[in-house]
């Protein structure tokens, strides 16, 4: 199974990828998580990455592909979460995997409309200690903005502010249309409805992935 997951920010991609990874025992690279980890550093690369992520802009393709290449190299099973984000990234990956004889076996595209995205993301809170994700509308913590498990105050991601969200959605749609077309032409694209609760969406994804 060599799968990429596509979907606008807030479509539940990260959550679904985690469930899929556990169900099928396949390792995941989330480029967003990789950048958030990198941004904790103070070196030049950390500063460079931060300057893009904070504005909701894409990190340059060369920087991203280095991370992806290292991860997928010689793996016969993997899941990519958050990559590719534009046509150039899709082509770079495709060329690299083709040479290895390890082309993608499917691309899951989670669909969700803009109003729902904004609601999900503005409500998102993350525990800085354990990483648990809450949502003030759908899955609030028991006590106001404090982690149920760790008791520490929850935080918003720096790129979950309203104007940054709108910028991320705009960038997503501008960049992803050609990517979706690219995989559609290759017969690899599977659209999945992202509405409903986590388990409903997961069942839809499993139907697509069984046999991939
Ligand atoms: P995410 O957690 O996937 O929403 O990613 C958070 C941020 O990391 C994005 O808004 C981008 O700034 C950056 N990022 C993640 N993946 C990529 C990628 N494949 N290409 C460029 N930038 C990325």
Coordinates of C-alpha atoms and ligand atoms in Angstrom, one line a residue, residues 7-10 13 30-33 35-36 39 49 52-61 64-65 68 81-86 89 124 157 159-160 164 168 171, ligand 1:
X7 CA -8.0 17.1 1.4
X8 CA -8.3 20.7 2.5
X9 CA -7.1 21.8 5.9
X10 CA -9.6 20.6 8.5
X13 CA -7.0 14.0 7.1
X30 CA 2.9 14.1 7.7
X31 CA 4.8 17.0 6.1
X32 CA 2.9 19.5 8.3
X33 CA 4.0 17.6 11.5
X35 CA 7.6 21.2 9.7
X36 CA 6.0 21.9 13.1
X39 CA 10.1 25.0 13.6
X49 CA 10.2 27.1 7.3
X52 CA 6.1 30.2 5.2
X53 CA 4.0 28.2 7.7
X54 CA 3.1 31.2 9.8
X55 CA 1.6 32.9 6.7
X56 CA -0.2 29.8 5.5
X57 CA 2.0 29.7 2.4
X58 CA 3.6 26.6 1.0
X59 CA 7.2 25.7 2.0
X60 CA 9.3 25.6 -1.2
X61 CA 9.1 22.3 -3.2
X64 CA 9.6 19.5 1.2
X65 CA 10.8 16.9 -1.3
X68 CA 9.6 13.1 1.5
X81 CA -0.3 13.1 4.7
X82 CA -0.1 16.6 3.3
X83 CA 2.0 15.8 0.3
X84 CA 1.8 16.6 -2.6
X85 CA 0.4 20.1 -2.3
X86 CA 0.9 21.2 -5.9
X89 CA 5.4 18.1 -6.0
X124 CA -9.5 23.3 17.1
X157 CA -2.1 26.2 16.2
X159 CA -2.0 28.8 11.5
X160 CA -5.5 28.2 12.8
X164 CA -4.7 32.3 8.0
X168 CA -4.7 28.2 3.5
X171 CA -3.9 28.3 -1.6
Ligands
LIG1 P1 -0.7 20.9 7.5 O1 -0.5 20.5 8.9 O2 -0.6 19.8 6.5 O3 -1.9 21.7 7.3 O4 0.5 21.8 7.1 C1 0.8 23.0 7.8 C2 1.7 23.9 7.0 O5 3.0 23.3 6.7 C3 1.2 24.3 5.6 O6 0.3 25.4 5.7 C4 2.4 24.6 4.8 O7 2.9 25.9 5.2 C5 3.4 23.6 5.3 N1 3.3 22.3 4.5 C6 2.9 21.1 4.9 N2 3.0 20.2 3.9 C7 3.5 20.9 2.8 C8 3.9 20.6 1.5 N3 3.7 19.3 1.0 N4 4.4 21.5 0.7 C9 4.6 22.8 1.2 N5 4.3 23.2 2.4 C10 3.8 22.3 3.2

